[in-house]
Coordinates of C-alpha atoms and ligand atoms in Angstrom, one line a residue:
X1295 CA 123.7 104.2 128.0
X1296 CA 120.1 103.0 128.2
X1297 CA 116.9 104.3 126.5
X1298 CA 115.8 105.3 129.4
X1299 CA 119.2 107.4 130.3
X1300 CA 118.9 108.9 127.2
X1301 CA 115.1 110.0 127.6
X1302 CA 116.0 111.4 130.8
X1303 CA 118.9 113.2 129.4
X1304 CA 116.5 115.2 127.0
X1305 CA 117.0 113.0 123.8
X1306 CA 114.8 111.0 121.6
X1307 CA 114.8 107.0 120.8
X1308 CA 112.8 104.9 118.6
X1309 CA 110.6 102.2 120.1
X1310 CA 108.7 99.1 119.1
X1311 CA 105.1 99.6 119.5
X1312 CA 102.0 97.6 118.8
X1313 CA 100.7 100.0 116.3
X1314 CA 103.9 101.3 114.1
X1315 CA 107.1 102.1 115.4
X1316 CA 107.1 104.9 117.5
X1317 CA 109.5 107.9 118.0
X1318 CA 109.8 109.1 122.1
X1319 CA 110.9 111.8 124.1
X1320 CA 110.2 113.5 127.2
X1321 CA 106.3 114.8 127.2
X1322 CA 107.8 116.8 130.3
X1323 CA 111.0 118.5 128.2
X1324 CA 110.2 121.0 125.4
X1325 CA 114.2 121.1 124.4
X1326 CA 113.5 116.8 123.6
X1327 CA 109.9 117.1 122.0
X1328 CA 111.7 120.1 119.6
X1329 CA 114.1 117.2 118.9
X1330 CA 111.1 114.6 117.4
X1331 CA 109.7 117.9 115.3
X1332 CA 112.9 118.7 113.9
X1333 CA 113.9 114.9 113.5
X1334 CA 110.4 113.6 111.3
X1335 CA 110.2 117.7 110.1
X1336 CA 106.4 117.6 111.4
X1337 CA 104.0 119.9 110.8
X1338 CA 104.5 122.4 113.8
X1339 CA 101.0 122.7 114.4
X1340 CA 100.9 119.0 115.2
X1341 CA 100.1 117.5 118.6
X1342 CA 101.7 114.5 119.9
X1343 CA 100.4 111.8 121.6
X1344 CA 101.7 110.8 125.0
X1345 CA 102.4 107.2 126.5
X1346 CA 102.0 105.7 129.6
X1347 CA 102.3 102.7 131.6
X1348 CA 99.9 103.3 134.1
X1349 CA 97.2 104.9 135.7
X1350 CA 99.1 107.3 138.0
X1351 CA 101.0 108.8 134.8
X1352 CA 97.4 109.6 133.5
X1353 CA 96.6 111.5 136.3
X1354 CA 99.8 113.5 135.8
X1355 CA 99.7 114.5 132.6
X1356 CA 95.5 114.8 132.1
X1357 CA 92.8 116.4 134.5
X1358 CA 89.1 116.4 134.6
X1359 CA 88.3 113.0 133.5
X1360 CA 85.2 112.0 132.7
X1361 CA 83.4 108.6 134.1
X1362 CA 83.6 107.8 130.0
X1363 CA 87.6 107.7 129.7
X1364 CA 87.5 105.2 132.7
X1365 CA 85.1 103.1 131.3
X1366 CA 87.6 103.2 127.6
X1367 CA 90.5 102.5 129.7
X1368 CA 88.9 99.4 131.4
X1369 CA 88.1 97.8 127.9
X1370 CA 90.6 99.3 125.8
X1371 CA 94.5 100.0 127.5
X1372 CA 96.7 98.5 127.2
X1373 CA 96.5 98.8 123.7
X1374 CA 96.0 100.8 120.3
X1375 CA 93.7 103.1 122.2
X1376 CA 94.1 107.2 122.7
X1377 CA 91.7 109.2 124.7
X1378 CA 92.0 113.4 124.1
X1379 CA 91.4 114.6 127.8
X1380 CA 91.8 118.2 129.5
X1381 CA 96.2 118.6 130.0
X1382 CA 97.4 119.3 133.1
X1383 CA 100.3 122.1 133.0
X1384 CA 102.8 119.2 133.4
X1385 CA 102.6 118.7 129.9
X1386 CA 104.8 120.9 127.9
X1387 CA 103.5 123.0 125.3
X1388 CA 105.5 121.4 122.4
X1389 CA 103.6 118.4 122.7
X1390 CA 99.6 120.0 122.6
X1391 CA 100.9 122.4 120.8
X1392 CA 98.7 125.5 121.8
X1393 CA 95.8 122.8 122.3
X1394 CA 94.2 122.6 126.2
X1395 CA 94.1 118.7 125.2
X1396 CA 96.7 116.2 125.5
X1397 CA 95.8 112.9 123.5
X1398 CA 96.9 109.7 125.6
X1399 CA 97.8 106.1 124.9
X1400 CA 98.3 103.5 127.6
X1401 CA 100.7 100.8 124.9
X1402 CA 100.6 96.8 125.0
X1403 CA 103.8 96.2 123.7
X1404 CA 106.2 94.8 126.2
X1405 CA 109.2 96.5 125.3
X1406 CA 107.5 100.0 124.9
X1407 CA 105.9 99.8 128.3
X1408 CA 109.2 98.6 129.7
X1409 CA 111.2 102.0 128.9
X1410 CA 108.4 103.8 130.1
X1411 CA 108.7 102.1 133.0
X1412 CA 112.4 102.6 133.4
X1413 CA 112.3 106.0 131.9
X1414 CA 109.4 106.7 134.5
X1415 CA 108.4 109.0 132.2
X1416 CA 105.1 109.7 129.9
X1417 CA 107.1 109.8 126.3
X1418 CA 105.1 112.0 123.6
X1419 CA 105.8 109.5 120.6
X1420 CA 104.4 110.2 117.4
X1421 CA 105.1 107.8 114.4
X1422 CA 109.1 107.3 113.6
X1423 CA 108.7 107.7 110.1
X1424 CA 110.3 111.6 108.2
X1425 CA 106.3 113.0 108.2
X1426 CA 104.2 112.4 105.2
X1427 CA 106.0 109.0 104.2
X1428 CA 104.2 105.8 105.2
X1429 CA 104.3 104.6 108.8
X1430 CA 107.4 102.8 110.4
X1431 CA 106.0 98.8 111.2
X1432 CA 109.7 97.7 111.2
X1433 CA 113.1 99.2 112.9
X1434 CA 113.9 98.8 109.1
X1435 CA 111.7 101.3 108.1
X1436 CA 112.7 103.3 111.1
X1437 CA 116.9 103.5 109.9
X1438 CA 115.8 104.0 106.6
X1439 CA 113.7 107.3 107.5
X1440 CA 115.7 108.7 110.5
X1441 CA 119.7 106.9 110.6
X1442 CA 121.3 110.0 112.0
X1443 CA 118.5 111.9 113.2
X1444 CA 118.0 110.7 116.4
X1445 CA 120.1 109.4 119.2
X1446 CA 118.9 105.4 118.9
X1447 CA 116.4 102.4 117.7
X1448 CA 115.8 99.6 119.8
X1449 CA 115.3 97.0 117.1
X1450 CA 112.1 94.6 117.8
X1451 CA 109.7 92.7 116.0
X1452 CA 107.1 93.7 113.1
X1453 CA 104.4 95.9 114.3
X1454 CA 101.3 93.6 114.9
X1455 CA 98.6 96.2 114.2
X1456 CA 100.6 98.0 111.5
X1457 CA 98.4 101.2 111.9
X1458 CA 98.1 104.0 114.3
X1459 CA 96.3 104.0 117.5
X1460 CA 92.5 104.4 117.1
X1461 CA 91.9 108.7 118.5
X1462 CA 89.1 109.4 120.7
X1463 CA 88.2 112.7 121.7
X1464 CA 86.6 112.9 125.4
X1465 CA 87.4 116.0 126.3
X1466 CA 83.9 118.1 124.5
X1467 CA 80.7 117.4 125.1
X1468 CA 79.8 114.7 122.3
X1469 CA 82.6 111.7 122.5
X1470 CA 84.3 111.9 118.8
X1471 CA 86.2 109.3 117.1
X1472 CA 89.1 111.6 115.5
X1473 CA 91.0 108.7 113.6
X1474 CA 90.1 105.1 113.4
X1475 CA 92.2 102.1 114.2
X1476 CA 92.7 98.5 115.9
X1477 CA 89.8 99.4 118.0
X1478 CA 86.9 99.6 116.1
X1479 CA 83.9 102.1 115.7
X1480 CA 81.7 99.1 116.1
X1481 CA 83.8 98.1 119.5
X1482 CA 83.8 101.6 121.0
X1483 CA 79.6 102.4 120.4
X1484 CA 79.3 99.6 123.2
X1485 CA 81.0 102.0 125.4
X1486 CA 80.3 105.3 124.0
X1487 CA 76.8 104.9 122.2
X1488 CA 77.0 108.2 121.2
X1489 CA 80.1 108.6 119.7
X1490 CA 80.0 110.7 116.1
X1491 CA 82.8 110.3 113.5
X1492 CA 84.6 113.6 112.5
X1493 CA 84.1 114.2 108.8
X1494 CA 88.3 114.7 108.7
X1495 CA 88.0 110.6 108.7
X1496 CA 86.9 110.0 105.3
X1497 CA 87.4 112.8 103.6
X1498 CA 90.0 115.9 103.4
X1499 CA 90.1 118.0 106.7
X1500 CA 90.7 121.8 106.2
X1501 CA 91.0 125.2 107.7
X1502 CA 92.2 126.2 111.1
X1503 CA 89.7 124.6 113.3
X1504 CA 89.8 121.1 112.2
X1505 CA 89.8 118.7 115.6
X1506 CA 92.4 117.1 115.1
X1507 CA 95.6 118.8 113.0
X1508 CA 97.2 115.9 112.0
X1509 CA 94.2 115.0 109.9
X1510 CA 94.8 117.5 107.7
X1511 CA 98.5 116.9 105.9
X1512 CA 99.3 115.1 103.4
X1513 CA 99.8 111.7 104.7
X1514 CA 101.4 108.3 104.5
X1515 CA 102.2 108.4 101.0
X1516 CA 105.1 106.7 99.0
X1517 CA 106.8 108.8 96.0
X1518 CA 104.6 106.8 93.4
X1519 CA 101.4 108.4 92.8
X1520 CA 98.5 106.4 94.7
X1521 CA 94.6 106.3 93.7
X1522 CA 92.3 104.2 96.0
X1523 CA 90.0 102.0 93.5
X1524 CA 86.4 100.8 94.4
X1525 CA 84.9 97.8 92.9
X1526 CA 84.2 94.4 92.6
X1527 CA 87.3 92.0 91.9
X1528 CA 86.4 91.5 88.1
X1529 CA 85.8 95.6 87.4
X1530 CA 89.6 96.0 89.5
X1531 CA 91.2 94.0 87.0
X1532 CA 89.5 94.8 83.9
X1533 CA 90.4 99.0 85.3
X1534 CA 94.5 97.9 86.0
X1535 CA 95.0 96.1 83.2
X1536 CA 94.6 99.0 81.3
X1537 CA 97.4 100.7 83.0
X1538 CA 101.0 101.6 81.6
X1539 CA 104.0 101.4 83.8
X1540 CA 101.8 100.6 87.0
X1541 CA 101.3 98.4 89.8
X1542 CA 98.3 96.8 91.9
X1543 CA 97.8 96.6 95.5
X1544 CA 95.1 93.8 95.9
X1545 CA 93.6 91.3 97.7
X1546 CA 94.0 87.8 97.4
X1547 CA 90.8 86.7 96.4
X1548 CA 91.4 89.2 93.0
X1549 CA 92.1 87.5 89.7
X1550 CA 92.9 88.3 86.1
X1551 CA 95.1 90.9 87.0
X1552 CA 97.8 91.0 84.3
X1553 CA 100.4 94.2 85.8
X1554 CA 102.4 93.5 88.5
X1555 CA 100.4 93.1 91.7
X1556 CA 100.7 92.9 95.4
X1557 CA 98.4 91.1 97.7
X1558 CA 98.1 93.1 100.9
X1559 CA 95.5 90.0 102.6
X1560 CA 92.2 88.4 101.7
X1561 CA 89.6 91.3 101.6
X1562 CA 87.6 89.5 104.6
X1563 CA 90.6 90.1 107.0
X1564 CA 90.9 93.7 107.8
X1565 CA 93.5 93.2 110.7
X1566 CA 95.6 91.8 108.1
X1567 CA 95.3 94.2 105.3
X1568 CA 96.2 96.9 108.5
X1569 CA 99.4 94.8 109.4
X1570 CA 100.7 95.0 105.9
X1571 CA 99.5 98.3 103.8
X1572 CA 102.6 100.4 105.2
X1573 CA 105.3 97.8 104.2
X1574 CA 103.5 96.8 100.8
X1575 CA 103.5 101.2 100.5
X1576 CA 107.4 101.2 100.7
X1577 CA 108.0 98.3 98.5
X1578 CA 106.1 99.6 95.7
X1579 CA 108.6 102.8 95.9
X1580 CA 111.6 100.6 95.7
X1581 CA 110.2 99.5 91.6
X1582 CA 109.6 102.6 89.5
X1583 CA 106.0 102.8 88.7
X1584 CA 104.5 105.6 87.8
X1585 CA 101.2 105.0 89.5
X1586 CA 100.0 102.3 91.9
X1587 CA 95.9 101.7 92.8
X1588 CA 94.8 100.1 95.5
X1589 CA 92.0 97.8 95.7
X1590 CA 89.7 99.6 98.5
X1591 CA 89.0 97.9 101.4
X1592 CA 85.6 98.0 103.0
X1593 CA 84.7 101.4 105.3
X1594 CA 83.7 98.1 108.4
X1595 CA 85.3 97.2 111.6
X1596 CA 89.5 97.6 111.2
X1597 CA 89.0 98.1 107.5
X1598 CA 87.7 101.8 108.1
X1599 CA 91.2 102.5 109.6
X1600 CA 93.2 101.1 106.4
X1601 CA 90.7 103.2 104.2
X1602 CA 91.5 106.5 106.5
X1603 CA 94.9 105.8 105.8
X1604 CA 94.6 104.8 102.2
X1605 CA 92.2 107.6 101.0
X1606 CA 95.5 109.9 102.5
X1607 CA 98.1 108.1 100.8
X1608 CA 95.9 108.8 97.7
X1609 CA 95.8 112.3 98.3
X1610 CA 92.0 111.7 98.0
X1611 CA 92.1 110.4 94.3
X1612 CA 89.2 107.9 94.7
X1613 CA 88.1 106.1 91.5
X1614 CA 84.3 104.2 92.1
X1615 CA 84.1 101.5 89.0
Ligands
AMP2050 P1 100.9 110.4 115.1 O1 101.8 111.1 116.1 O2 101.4 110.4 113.7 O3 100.3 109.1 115.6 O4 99.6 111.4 115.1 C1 98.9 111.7 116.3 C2 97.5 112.1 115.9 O5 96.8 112.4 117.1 C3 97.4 113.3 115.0 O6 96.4 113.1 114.0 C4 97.1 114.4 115.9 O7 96.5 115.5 115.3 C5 96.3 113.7 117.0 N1 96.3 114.4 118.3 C6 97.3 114.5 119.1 N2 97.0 115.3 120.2 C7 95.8 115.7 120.0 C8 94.9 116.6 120.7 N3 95.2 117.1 121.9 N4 93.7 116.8 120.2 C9 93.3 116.3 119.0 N5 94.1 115.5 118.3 C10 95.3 115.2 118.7
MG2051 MG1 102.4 109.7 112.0

């Protein structure tokens, strides 16, 4: 059987995306979406986002679209870009889960847009990872999480961006950047000049009525504890050398750091520090620290998207030296 027969046939596969690995099924087949919930054991309040491999599919699963989302899908798709738009009843209610919105991402990745294609389907894929655990960027991570779970992995390369799609909400009046990613805030104001950031992005979202629900879990986090550590290189080390039974995770232009340490990229390239934090996450869990701290990354261009999902894995414990 191919991924595609076995999308079709209501059941749920694990794909190579550009972001992190993702975990697909039907966005048309409540029975299959049920499957990815029960699969990751996702927060059932929390919405999917749904992939397509063209413009068509868009106009089948969203309505209403503004002039805005066209202009965002000229610069941004394919790639790690969603737009929240108006759903059309098409979509089944397992994926917005009670939401009028349906978030959508057109993917790069060759293979992903290939078993859309073949599927010719739009798959609601969220992460592959068992929720609350970091993000999948290798099929590695995904048999680790899921081997039994679901129904297959198609085994690809490393996930270049190594963090989730960049979320953009179009469908109220203001355009509002719900998480950051690949694309930057910096990138989308030259499209969307008056885009505001939702306060859920750098700090702990709450309540009922946050914008977007999966903003407020819990999220990304290895077993070993995590605190996010601001300061210059110098006040880092002097802070983790202090520490008993710990770790660092730090950039390569640190030095003096005298615990066991890894480099997740130099602190000027963000794209890189993205393509690694997940991986570096899971290989800190494999030792048994008791605590790990992160050298922050700056809040600028792709480095606001590993701080989104750092502050998270930290369960907000930030420590300014
Ligand atoms: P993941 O599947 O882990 O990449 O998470 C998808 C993210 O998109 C979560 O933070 C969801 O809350 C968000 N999302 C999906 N659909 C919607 C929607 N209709 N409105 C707002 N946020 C959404
Ligand atoms: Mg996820």
């Amino acid at each position: 059987m191919t991924a595609a027969d076995i999308l079709n046939n209501g059941g749920v596969v694990a794909i190579p995306t550009e972001t992190v690995y993702g975990l697909a099924a039907s966005a048309f087949s409540d029975d299959a979406v049920g499957k990815v919930f029960v699969a990751k054991g996702r927060p059932q309040d929390n919405p999917l986002i749904v992939h397509i491999s063209n413009i068509d599919m868009l106009n089948e699963v969203a309505m209403d679209i503004p002039p805005s989302a066209c202009e965002c899908a000229k610069r941004f798709w394919p790639g790690p870009f969603t737009i929240v738009l108006k759903k059309t009843d098409k979509v089944c209610d397992s994926v917005s889960r009670g939401l009028d919105t349906v978030a959508v991402r057109m993917p790069s990745h060759p293979v992903a847009k290939a078993v859309i294609e073949c599927a010719k389907l739009p798959l609601a894929a969220p992460s592959a990872n068992i929720s609350g655990c970091p993000s999948p960027t290798s099929a590695n991570h995904v048999i680790n999480d899921l081997d039994g779970k679901i129904d297959a992995v198609i085994v690809g390369d490393e996930s270049e961006v190594g963090v989730e799609s960049t979320v953009v909400s179009l469908a109220g009046d203001k355009p509002v950047l719900l998480r950051p990613g690949a694309v930057t805030l910096e990138q989308l104001r030259e499209v969307l000049p008056d885009i505001v950031v939702d306060s859920a992005v750098l700090s702990e979202a709450k309540g009922d009525k946050v914008a977007s629900p999966g903003m407020k879990y819990k999220h990304y986090s290895p077993k070993t504890t995590v605190y996010l550590v601001e300061g210059d290189g110098k006040a880092f080390a002097d802070y983790v050398n202090e520490k008993q039974n710990s770790a660092a995770i730090c950039f390569s232009e640190d030095e003096g750091i005298k615990i066991p340490f890894i480099v997740y990229g130099s602190r000027l390239d963000e794209s890189t520090l993205a393509h690694n934090i997940f991986g570096i996450l899971r290989d800190i869990d494999k030792e048994n620290y008791k605590e790990v701290y992160v050298h922050a990354p700056s809040k600028t261009g792709v480095g606001l998207a590993v701080y989104n999902r750092l502050i998270r894995a930290a369960a907000f414990k930030v420590i300014e030296l």
